[in-house]
Tab-separated table of C-alpha atoms in Angstrom:
chain	number	residue	atom	x	y	z
A	1381	GLY	CA	99.010	139.837	100.738
A	1382	SER	CA	95.574	140.509	102.123
A	1383	ASP	CA	94.898	140.883	105.781
A	1384	TYR	CA	91.760	139.428	107.535
A	1385	SER	CA	90.649	138.925	111.055
A	1386	ASP	CA	88.035	136.075	110.857
A	1387	VAL	CA	86.965	134.519	107.623
A	1388	THR	CA	84.669	131.633	107.142
A	1389	PHE	CA	84.639	129.700	103.815
A	1390	ASN	CA	82.165	127.001	102.540
A	1391	ASN	CA	84.436	125.931	99.807
A	1392	ILE	CA	88.112	126.615	99.779
A	1393	ALA	CA	90.709	125.873	97.206
A	1394	LEU	CA	94.283	126.818	98.221
A	1395	GLY	CA	96.766	127.583	95.404
A	1396	GLY	CA	99.216	130.279	94.737
A	1397	LYS	CA	97.774	133.228	96.897
A	1398	GLU	CA	99.677	134.788	99.764
A	1399	TRP	CA	97.598	135.098	102.867
A	1400	ASP	CA	98.658	137.173	105.984
A	1401	SER	CA	96.356	136.501	108.963
A	1402	ASN	CA	96.417	136.454	112.728
A	1403	ASN	CA	93.102	134.359	112.951
A	1404	LEU	CA	91.949	132.728	109.861
A	1405	ASN	CA	89.382	130.175	110.807
A	1406	PHE	CA	88.338	127.486	108.264
A	1407	SER	CA	84.735	126.245	108.422
A	1408	MET	CA	84.713	123.980	105.476
A	1409	ASP	CA	82.391	121.949	103.267
A	1410	ASN	CA	84.948	120.949	100.816
A	1411	PHE	CA	88.766	121.418	101.319
A	1412	ILE	CA	91.002	121.023	98.245
A	1413	VAL	CA	94.771	121.064	98.297
A	1414	ARG	CA	96.292	121.827	94.941
A	1415	GLN	CA	100.045	121.748	93.797
A	1416	ILE	CA	101.796	125.138	94.014
A	1417	ALA	CA	104.578	125.860	91.686
A	1418	ALA	CA	107.974	126.567	93.357
A	1419	THR	CA	107.983	130.039	91.943
A	1420	GLU	CA	104.626	130.985	93.513
A	1421	PRO	CA	104.455	132.653	96.993
A	1422	THR	CA	104.264	130.699	100.190
A	1423	VAL	CA	100.713	130.420	101.568
A	1424	SER	CA	100.876	130.623	105.366
A	1425	VAL	CA	97.867	130.472	107.485
A	1426	ALA	CA	98.161	130.939	111.341
A	1427	ALA	CA	95.517	128.467	112.231
A	1428	PRO	CA	95.018	125.735	111.539
A	1429	VAL	CA	97.216	124.987	108.569
A	1430	THR	CA	100.486	126.061	106.785
A	1431	LEU	CA	100.931	125.727	102.949
A	1432	SER	CA	104.384	125.844	101.462
A	1433	PRO	CA	105.188	125.354	97.705
A	1434	GLY	CA	104.155	121.876	96.942
A	1435	THR	CA	103.498	120.849	100.519
A	1436	MET	CA	100.642	121.666	103.060
A	1437	THR	CA	101.363	121.077	106.679
A	1438	ALA	CA	98.751	120.987	109.406
A	1439	ALA	CA	99.488	123.488	112.142
A	1440	GLY	CA	96.344	122.813	114.144
A	1441	SER	CA	93.405	120.468	114.265
A	1442	ILE	CA	91.165	120.457	111.070
A	1443	THR	CA	87.428	119.433	110.719
A	1444	VAL	CA	86.078	119.001	107.340
A	1445	SER	CA	82.470	118.379	106.942
A	1446	GLY	CA	82.505	117.770	103.294
A	1447	VAL	CA	85.372	116.192	101.365
A	1448	LEU	CA	88.946	116.576	101.885
A	1449	THR	CA	90.516	116.323	98.567
A	1450	ILE	CA	94.367	116.130	97.775
A	1451	THR	CA	94.531	116.681	93.931
A	1452	ALA	CA	98.283	117.015	93.868
A	1453	GLY	CA	101.307	118.034	95.959
A	1454	THR	CA	101.558	116.727	99.557
A	1455	PHE	CA	99.413	117.128	102.708
A	1456	ASP	CA	101.322	116.469	105.790
A	1457	ALA	CA	98.935	116.036	108.771
A	1458	ALA	CA	101.860	116.485	111.138
A	1459	ASP	CA	100.883	115.547	114.758
A	1460	LYS	CA	97.299	116.992	114.486
A	1461	THR	CA	93.725	115.561	114.637
A	1462	ILE	CA	91.996	115.595	111.130
A	1463	THR	CA	88.268	115.005	111.602
A	1464	LEU	CA	86.245	113.942	108.518
A	1465	SER	CA	82.550	114.398	109.609
A	1466	GLY	CA	81.013	113.945	106.202
A	1467	SER	CA	79.487	110.721	104.955
A	1468	GLY	CA	80.015	109.142	101.447
A	1469	THR	CA	83.661	109.386	100.540
A	1470	PRO	CA	85.045	112.158	102.704
A	1471	PHE	CA	88.744	111.767	101.858
A	1472	VAL	CA	89.874	111.714	98.184
A	1473	LYS	CA	93.578	111.737	97.373
A	1474	THR	CA	95.467	111.649	94.034
A	1475	GLY	CA	98.378	113.667	95.523
A	1476	THR	CA	100.361	112.468	98.484
A	1477	PHE	CA	99.042	112.117	102.064
A	1478	THR	CA	101.631	112.005	104.774
A	1479	ALA	CA	100.234	110.846	108.102
A	1480	SER	CA	103.286	111.671	110.273
A	1481	THR	CA	101.980	111.253	113.863
A	1482	SER	CA	98.487	112.402	113.324
A	1483	THR	CA	95.153	111.056	114.228
A	1484	ILE	CA	92.519	110.704	111.315
A	1485	LYS	CA	88.949	110.447	112.668
A	1486	TYR	CA	86.171	109.423	110.351
A	1487	GLN	CA	82.905	110.496	111.928
A	1488	GLY	CA	80.235	110.409	109.321
A	1489	THR	CA	76.710	109.457	110.531
A	1490	GLY	CA	75.826	107.862	107.298
A	1491	ALA	CA	77.353	105.187	105.094
A	1492	THR	CA	80.989	106.169	104.717
A	1493	ASN	CA	83.908	104.879	102.651
A	1494	ILE	CA	87.371	104.537	104.214
A	1495	THR	CA	90.131	105.464	101.839
A	1496	ALA	CA	92.995	103.218	101.306
A	1497	ALA	CA	96.029	105.026	102.752
A	1498	VAL	CA	98.843	104.833	105.273
A	1499	TYR	CA	97.466	106.357	108.484
A	1500	TYR	CA	99.251	106.852	111.728
A	1501	ILE	CA	96.275	106.514	114.214
A	1502	LEU	CA	92.970	105.716	112.403
A	1503	GLU	CA	89.739	106.117	114.396
A	1504	LEU	CA	86.360	105.345	113.168
A	1505	SER	CA	83.898	106.896	115.611
A	1506	PRO	CA	80.506	108.257	114.495
A	1507	PRO	CA	78.870	110.456	117.111
A	1508	SER	CA	75.392	109.193	116.307
A	1509	GLY	CA	73.424	106.846	113.980
A	1510	THR	CA	74.147	103.294	113.072
A	1511	PRO	CA	76.212	103.662	109.900
A	1512	THR	CA	78.258	101.194	108.017
A	1513	TYR	CA	81.783	102.147	107.139
A	1514	THR	CA	83.212	100.159	104.210
A	1515	LEU	CA	86.978	99.824	103.781
A	1516	ALA	CA	88.107	100.642	100.263
A	1517	SER	CA	89.909	98.091	98.196
A	1518	GLY	CA	93.695	98.145	98.455
A	1519	THR	CA	95.687	98.462	101.677
A	1520	ILE	CA	94.579	100.364	104.856
A	1521	GLU	CA	97.670	100.542	106.937
A	1522	THR	CA	98.248	102.129	110.327
A	1523	THR	CA	101.780	102.694	111.637
A	1524	ASN	CA	100.236	103.013	115.037
A	1525	ASN	CA	96.709	102.015	116.271
A	1526	PHE	CA	93.434	101.332	114.574
A	1527	ILE	CA	90.381	102.128	116.733
A	1528	ASN	CA	86.916	100.935	115.660
A	1529	GLY	CA	84.189	102.712	117.624
A	1530	ASP	CA	84.010	105.160	120.492
A	1531	GLY	CA	82.721	102.627	123.063
A	1532	VAL	CA	79.184	104.190	122.976
A	1533	ASN	CA	77.689	104.712	119.483
A	1534	ALA	CA	76.963	101.770	117.121
A	1535	LEU	CA	79.089	101.325	114.054
A	1536	THR	CA	79.914	98.481	111.580
A	1537	ALA	CA	83.241	98.501	109.778
A	1538	ASN	CA	83.146	96.180	106.760
A	1539	ALA	CA	86.510	94.988	105.193
A	1540	THR	CA	84.905	92.028	103.503
A	1541	THR	CA	82.939	93.926	100.731
A	1542	ASN	CA	86.079	95.167	98.924
A	1543	ASP	CA	88.431	92.562	100.555
A	1544	ALA	CA	90.568	95.386	101.942
A	1545	ILE	CA	94.052	94.456	103.258
A	1546	VAL	CA	94.397	95.646	106.780
A	1547	ASN	CA	97.899	96.038	108.203
A	1548	ILE	CA	98.178	97.486	111.687
A	1549	ASP	CA	101.591	98.170	113.045
A	1550	GLY	CA	100.193	98.977	116.414
A	1551	SER	CA	97.190	97.803	118.340
A	1552	PHE	CA	93.708	96.989	117.083
A	1553	THR	CA	90.723	98.043	119.463
A	1554	ASN	CA	87.159	97.005	118.503
A	1555	SER	CA	85.169	99.017	120.991
A	1556	ALA	CA	81.902	98.362	122.818
A	1557	SER	CA	78.858	98.853	120.493
A	1558	ALA	CA	81.194	98.450	117.457
A	1559	THR	CA	81.137	95.671	114.850
A	1560	PHE	CA	84.141	94.784	112.582
A	1561	VAL	CA	83.751	92.513	109.755
A	1562	ALA	CA	87.018	91.249	108.454
A	1563	SER	CA	87.693	90.033	104.988
A	1564	ASN	CA	87.309	86.284	104.130
A	1565	SER	CA	90.473	86.409	101.878
A	1566	ALA	CA	92.471	89.492	102.337
A	1567	SER	CA	95.305	89.764	104.934
A	1568	PHE	CA	94.581	91.215	108.384
A	1569	SER	CA	97.729	91.690	110.450
A	1570	ILE	CA	98.415	93.236	113.879
A	1571	ALA	CA	101.933	94.042	115.209
A	1572	SER	CA	100.830	94.808	118.756
A	1573	ASN	CA	97.689	93.970	120.799
A	1574	TYR	CA	94.082	92.836	119.731
A	1575	THR	CA	91.290	94.000	121.986
A	1576	ASN	CA	87.651	93.206	121.347
A	1577	SER	CA	84.854	94.675	123.332
A	1578	GLY	CA	82.292	94.595	120.586
A	1579	THR	CA	81.452	92.168	117.724
A	1580	PHE	CA	84.414	90.853	115.647
A	1581	THR	CA	83.412	88.639	112.615
A	1582	ASP	CA	86.395	87.045	110.910
A	1583	SER	CA	84.388	85.936	107.952
A	1584	GLY	CA	86.454	82.602	107.772
A	1585	GLY	CA	89.634	84.642	107.240
A	1586	THR	CA	92.970	84.721	108.958
A	1587	LEU	CA	94.322	86.873	111.719
A	1588	VAL	CA	98.073	87.364	111.640
A	1589	LEU	CA	100.035	88.427	114.671
A	1590	ASP	CA	103.341	89.614	113.256
A	1591	GLY	CA	104.810	91.894	115.977
A	1592	GLN	CA	108.370	91.975	117.278
A	1593	GLY	CA	107.560	91.868	120.985
A	1594	LEU	CA	104.881	90.740	123.477
A	1595	GLN	CA	101.350	90.575	121.846
A	1596	THR	CA	98.119	90.126	123.773
A	1597	ILE	CA	94.629	89.022	122.618
A	1598	THR	CA	91.648	90.047	124.684
A	1599	SER	CA	88.773	88.525	122.842
A	1600	GLY	CA	86.047	89.887	125.016
A	1601	GLY	CA	83.015	91.283	123.066
A	1602	THR	CA	79.281	90.796	122.998
A	1603	ASP	CA	78.962	88.176	120.296
A	1604	ALA	CA	78.640	84.595	121.298
A	1605	ASP	CA	81.554	83.234	119.403
A	1606	HIS	CA	84.883	84.733	120.159
A	1607	ASP	CA	86.900	82.123	118.243
A	1608	PHE	CA	89.126	82.756	115.219
A	1609	THR	CA	88.706	80.475	112.279
A	1610	ASN	CA	92.417	80.904	111.485
A	1611	LEU	CA	95.108	82.451	113.666
A	1612	THR	CA	98.710	82.717	112.325
A	1613	VAL	CA	101.644	83.945	114.689
A	1614	THR	CA	104.702	84.976	112.925
A	1615	ASN	CA	106.103	86.919	116.030
A	1616	ASN	CA	109.527	85.141	116.636
A	1617	SER	CA	110.386	87.211	119.833
A	1618	VAL	CA	110.738	85.427	123.248
A	1619	ALA	CA	108.092	87.685	124.612
A	1620	GLY	CA	105.646	87.035	121.707
Protein backbone atom coordinates (compact mmCIF):
# COMPACT_ATOMS: atom_id res chain seq x y z
CA GLY A 1 0.00 0.00 0.00
CA SER A 2 0.90 3.68 -0.01
CA ASP A 3 1.43 5.77 3.12
CA TYR A 4 0.06 9.31 3.38
CA SER A 5 -0.28 11.80 6.19
CA ASP A 6 -2.87 14.29 4.89
CA VAL A 7 -4.40 14.05 1.44
CA THR A 8 -7.13 16.24 -0.06
CA PHE A 9 -9.04 15.12 -3.16
CA ASN A 10 -11.44 17.13 -5.31
CA ASN A 11 -12.76 14.00 -7.00
CA ILE A 12 -12.30 10.50 -5.63
CA ALA A 13 -13.32 7.10 -6.98
CA LEU A 14 -12.56 4.23 -4.62
CA GLY A 15 -12.00 0.83 -6.10
CA GLY A 16 -9.40 -1.87 -5.75
CA LYS A 17 -6.48 0.11 -4.24
CA GLU A 18 -5.08 -0.60 -0.81
CA TRP A 19 -4.57 2.54 1.30
CA ASP A 20 -2.69 2.62 4.59
CA SER A 21 -3.24 5.90 6.39
CA ASN A 22 -3.27 7.33 9.88
CA ASN A 23 -4.97 10.53 8.83
CA LEU A 24 -6.59 10.54 5.41
CA ASN A 25 -8.98 13.50 5.17
CA PHE A 26 -11.48 13.66 2.32
CA SER A 27 -12.49 17.06 0.97
CA MET A 28 -14.79 15.95 -1.81
CA ASP A 29 -16.50 17.59 -4.75
CA ASN A 30 -17.70 14.22 -5.99
CA PHE A 31 -17.60 10.95 -4.07
CA ILE A 32 -18.06 7.74 -6.04
CA VAL A 33 -18.41 4.25 -4.56
CA ARG A 34 -17.69 1.44 -6.99
CA GLN A 35 -18.01 -2.32 -6.60
CA ILE A 36 -14.79 -4.04 -5.55
CA ALA A 37 -14.31 -7.65 -6.56
CA ALA A 38 -13.87 -10.09 -3.70
CA THR A 39 -10.40 -10.96 -4.93
CA GLU A 40 -9.19 -7.36 -4.69
CA PRO A 41 -7.56 -5.97 -1.56
CA THR A 42 -9.53 -4.39 1.26
CA VAL A 43 -9.55 -0.61 1.20
CA SER A 44 -9.33 0.75 4.74
CA VAL A 45 -9.34 4.46 5.50
CA ALA A 46 -8.86 5.44 9.13
CA ALA A 47 -11.05 8.53 8.83
CA PRO A 48 -13.76 8.88 7.87
CA VAL A 49 -14.71 5.67 6.02
CA THR A 50 -13.84 1.98 5.70
CA LEU A 51 -14.24 0.17 2.38
CA SER A 52 -14.28 -3.63 2.25
CA PRO A 53 -14.81 -5.77 -0.85
CA GLY A 54 -18.27 -4.92 -2.11
CA THR A 55 -19.20 -2.85 0.94
CA MET A 56 -18.21 0.58 2.18
CA THR A 57 -18.98 1.49 5.78
CA ALA A 58 -18.73 4.99 7.16
CA ALA A 59 -16.38 5.20 10.16
CA GLY A 60 -16.78 8.95 10.62
CA SER A 61 -18.94 11.84 9.50
CA ILE A 62 -18.74 12.70 5.79
CA THR A 63 -19.49 15.95 4.01
CA VAL A 64 -19.87 15.87 0.23
CA SER A 65 -20.02 19.23 -1.51
CA GLY A 66 -20.75 17.78 -4.94
CA VAL A 67 -22.45 14.46 -5.63
CA LEU A 68 -22.39 11.24 -3.61
CA THR A 69 -22.78 8.48 -6.19
CA ILE A 70 -23.18 4.79 -5.41
CA THR A 71 -22.77 3.06 -8.75
CA ALA A 72 -22.64 -0.50 -7.42
CA GLY A 73 -21.92 -2.42 -4.26
CA THR A 74 -23.19 -1.21 -0.89
CA PHE A 75 -22.62 1.97 1.07
CA ASP A 76 -23.51 1.56 4.75
CA ALA A 77 -23.79 4.91 6.51
CA ALA A 78 -23.61 3.17 9.92
CA ASP A 79 -24.42 5.57 12.78
CA LYS A 80 -22.69 8.56 11.17
CA THR A 81 -23.85 11.90 9.82
CA ILE A 82 -23.61 12.27 6.06
CA THR A 83 -23.98 15.89 4.95
CA LEU A 84 -24.81 16.61 1.32
CA SER A 85 -24.10 20.31 0.85
CA GLY A 86 -24.47 20.42 -2.92
CA SER A 87 -27.55 21.56 -4.81
CA GLY A 88 -29.10 19.88 -7.85
CA THR A 89 -29.13 16.12 -7.26
CA PRO A 90 -26.44 15.54 -4.61
CA PHE A 91 -27.21 11.84 -4.01
CA VAL A 92 -27.33 9.32 -6.86
CA LYS A 93 -27.61 5.60 -6.26
CA THR A 94 -27.82 2.61 -8.55
CA GLY A 95 -26.06 0.47 -5.98
CA THR A 96 -27.32 -0.23 -2.46
CA PHE A 97 -27.62 2.38 0.26
CA THR A 98 -27.98 1.08 3.82
CA ALA A 99 -29.04 3.79 6.25
CA SER A 100 -28.47 1.81 9.47
CA THR A 101 -28.84 4.46 12.23
CA SER A 102 -27.34 7.36 10.31
CA THR A 103 -28.48 10.93 9.79
CA ILE A 104 -28.55 12.18 6.22
CA LYS A 105 -28.57 15.96 5.95
CA TYR A 106 -29.39 17.73 2.70
CA GLN A 107 -27.98 21.25 2.96
CA GLY A 108 -27.86 22.65 -0.57
CA THR A 109 -28.51 26.38 -0.70
CA GLY A 110 -30.09 26.15 -4.17
CA ALA A 111 -32.84 24.03 -5.71
CA THR A 112 -32.21 20.44 -4.61
CA ASN A 113 -33.72 17.06 -5.42
CA ILE A 114 -34.25 14.60 -2.57
CA THR A 115 -33.49 11.06 -3.69
CA ALA A 116 -36.06 8.33 -3.11
CA ALA A 117 -34.47 5.97 -0.59
CA VAL A 118 -34.88 4.45 2.84
CA TYR A 119 -33.24 6.75 5.37
CA TYR A 120 -32.96 6.47 9.15
CA ILE A 121 -33.07 10.15 10.08
CA LEU A 122 -33.62 12.52 7.18
CA GLU A 123 -32.96 16.21 7.74
CA LEU A 124 -33.50 19.00 5.20
CA SER A 125 -31.68 22.03 6.58
CA PRO A 126 -30.08 24.56 4.22
CA PRO A 127 -27.83 26.96 6.15
CA SER A 128 -28.80 29.94 3.98
CA GLY A 129 -30.89 30.99 1.00
CA THR A 130 -34.55 30.17 0.40
CA PRO A 131 -34.29 26.97 -1.65
CA THR A 132 -36.96 24.56 -2.76
CA TYR A 133 -36.23 20.89 -2.15
CA THR A 134 -38.21 18.63 -4.47
CA LEU A 135 -38.89 15.09 -3.30
CA ALA A 136 -38.24 12.59 -6.10
CA SER A 137 -40.90 10.24 -7.41
CA GLY A 138 -41.08 6.91 -5.66
CA THR A 139 -40.97 6.34 -1.90
CA ILE A 140 -39.05 8.41 0.59
CA GLU A 141 -39.04 6.43 3.81
CA THR A 142 -37.48 7.15 7.18
CA THR A 143 -37.20 4.36 9.71
CA ASN A 144 -36.86 7.09 12.33
CA ASN A 145 -37.54 10.84 12.05
CA PHE A 146 -38.05 13.29 9.20
CA ILE A 147 -37.01 16.85 10.05
CA ASN A 148 -37.88 19.66 7.65
CA GLY A 149 -35.89 22.84 8.35
CA ASP A 150 -33.51 23.98 11.08
CA GLY A 151 -35.94 26.41 12.72
CA VAL A 152 -34.10 29.48 11.38
CA ASN A 153 -33.50 29.36 7.62
CA ALA A 154 -36.27 29.30 5.04
CA LEU A 155 -36.96 26.15 3.07
CA THR A 156 -39.77 24.74 0.96
CA ALA A 157 -39.95 20.95 0.65
CA ASN A 158 -42.27 19.93 -2.17
CA ALA A 159 -43.73 16.44 -2.39
CA THR A 160 -46.55 17.25 -4.79
CA THR A 161 -44.50 17.96 -7.94
CA ASN A 162 -43.54 14.29 -8.32
CA ASP A 163 -46.26 12.92 -6.02
CA ALA A 164 -43.66 11.35 -3.79
CA ILE A 165 -44.83 8.73 -1.31
CA VAL A 166 -43.65 9.73 2.17
CA ASN A 167 -43.56 7.00 4.81
CA ILE A 168 -42.23 8.09 8.21
CA ASP A 169 -41.78 5.36 10.82
CA GLY A 170 -40.83 7.96 13.45
CA SER A 171 -41.86 11.58 13.96
CA PHE A 172 -42.35 14.37 11.44
CA THR A 173 -41.16 17.85 12.39
CA ASN A 174 -41.86 20.86 10.19
CA SER A 175 -39.69 23.53 11.78
CA ALA A 176 -40.20 27.28 12.04
CA SER A 177 -39.41 29.09 8.76
CA ALA A 178 -39.95 25.85 6.83
CA THR A 179 -42.75 24.96 4.42
CA PHE A 180 -43.80 21.43 3.55
CA VAL A 181 -46.09 20.86 0.57
CA ALA A 182 -47.56 17.37 0.67
CA SER A 183 -48.78 15.47 -2.38
CA ASN A 184 -52.43 15.80 -3.30
CA SER A 185 -52.62 12.11 -4.19
CA ALA A 186 -49.66 10.08 -2.89
CA SER A 187 -49.58 8.56 0.59
CA PHE A 188 -48.18 10.57 3.51
CA SER A 189 -47.99 8.44 6.66
CA ILE A 190 -46.48 8.99 10.11
CA ALA A 191 -46.00 6.31 12.77
CA SER A 192 -45.18 8.66 15.64
CA ASN A 193 -45.74 12.38 16.26
CA TYR A 194 -46.61 15.26 13.95
CA THR A 195 -45.21 18.66 14.95
CA ASN A 196 -45.67 21.76 12.82
CA SER A 197 -44.02 25.07 13.67
CA GLY A 198 -43.89 26.37 10.11
CA THR A 199 -46.25 26.10 7.14
CA PHE A 200 -47.79 22.77 6.19
CA THR A 201 -49.82 22.55 2.97
CA ASP A 202 -51.70 19.27 2.58
CA SER A 203 -52.71 20.02 -1.04
CA GLY A 204 -56.04 18.29 -0.42
CA GLY A 205 -54.30 14.98 0.27
CA THR A 206 -54.53 12.60 3.22
CA LEU A 207 -52.39 12.38 6.33
CA VAL A 208 -52.33 8.85 7.76
CA LEU A 209 -51.39 8.12 11.38
CA ASP A 210 -50.41 4.45 11.38
CA GLY A 211 -48.38 4.00 14.56
CA GLN A 212 -48.52 1.29 17.19
CA GLY A 213 -48.60 3.54 20.28
CA LEU A 214 -49.48 7.03 21.45
CA GLN A 215 -49.31 9.61 18.66
CA THR A 216 -49.65 13.36 19.08
CA ILE A 217 -50.49 16.15 16.63
CA THR A 218 -49.12 19.63 17.31
CA SER A 219 -50.60 21.65 14.47
CA GLY A 220 -49.01 25.01 15.44
CA GLY A 221 -47.34 26.80 12.59
CA THR A 222 -47.43 30.24 11.03
CA ASP A 223 -50.03 29.67 8.33
CA ALA A 224 -53.63 30.74 8.83
CA ASP A 225 -55.17 27.32 8.28
CA HIS A 226 -53.97 24.43 10.43
CA ASP A 227 -56.67 22.01 9.32
CA PHE A 228 -56.17 18.76 7.42
CA THR A 229 -58.38 18.07 4.43
CA ASN A 230 -58.29 14.34 5.15
CA LEU A 231 -56.96 12.63 8.27
CA THR A 232 -56.96 8.83 8.57
CA VAL A 233 -56.06 7.00 11.79
CA THR A 234 -55.15 3.33 11.48
CA ASN A 235 -53.50 3.17 14.90
CA ASN A 236 -55.35 0.45 16.81
CA SER A 237 -53.48 0.74 20.12
CA VAL A 238 -55.28 1.86 23.28
CA ALA A 239 -52.81 4.73 23.67
CA GLY A 240 -53.21 5.82 20.04
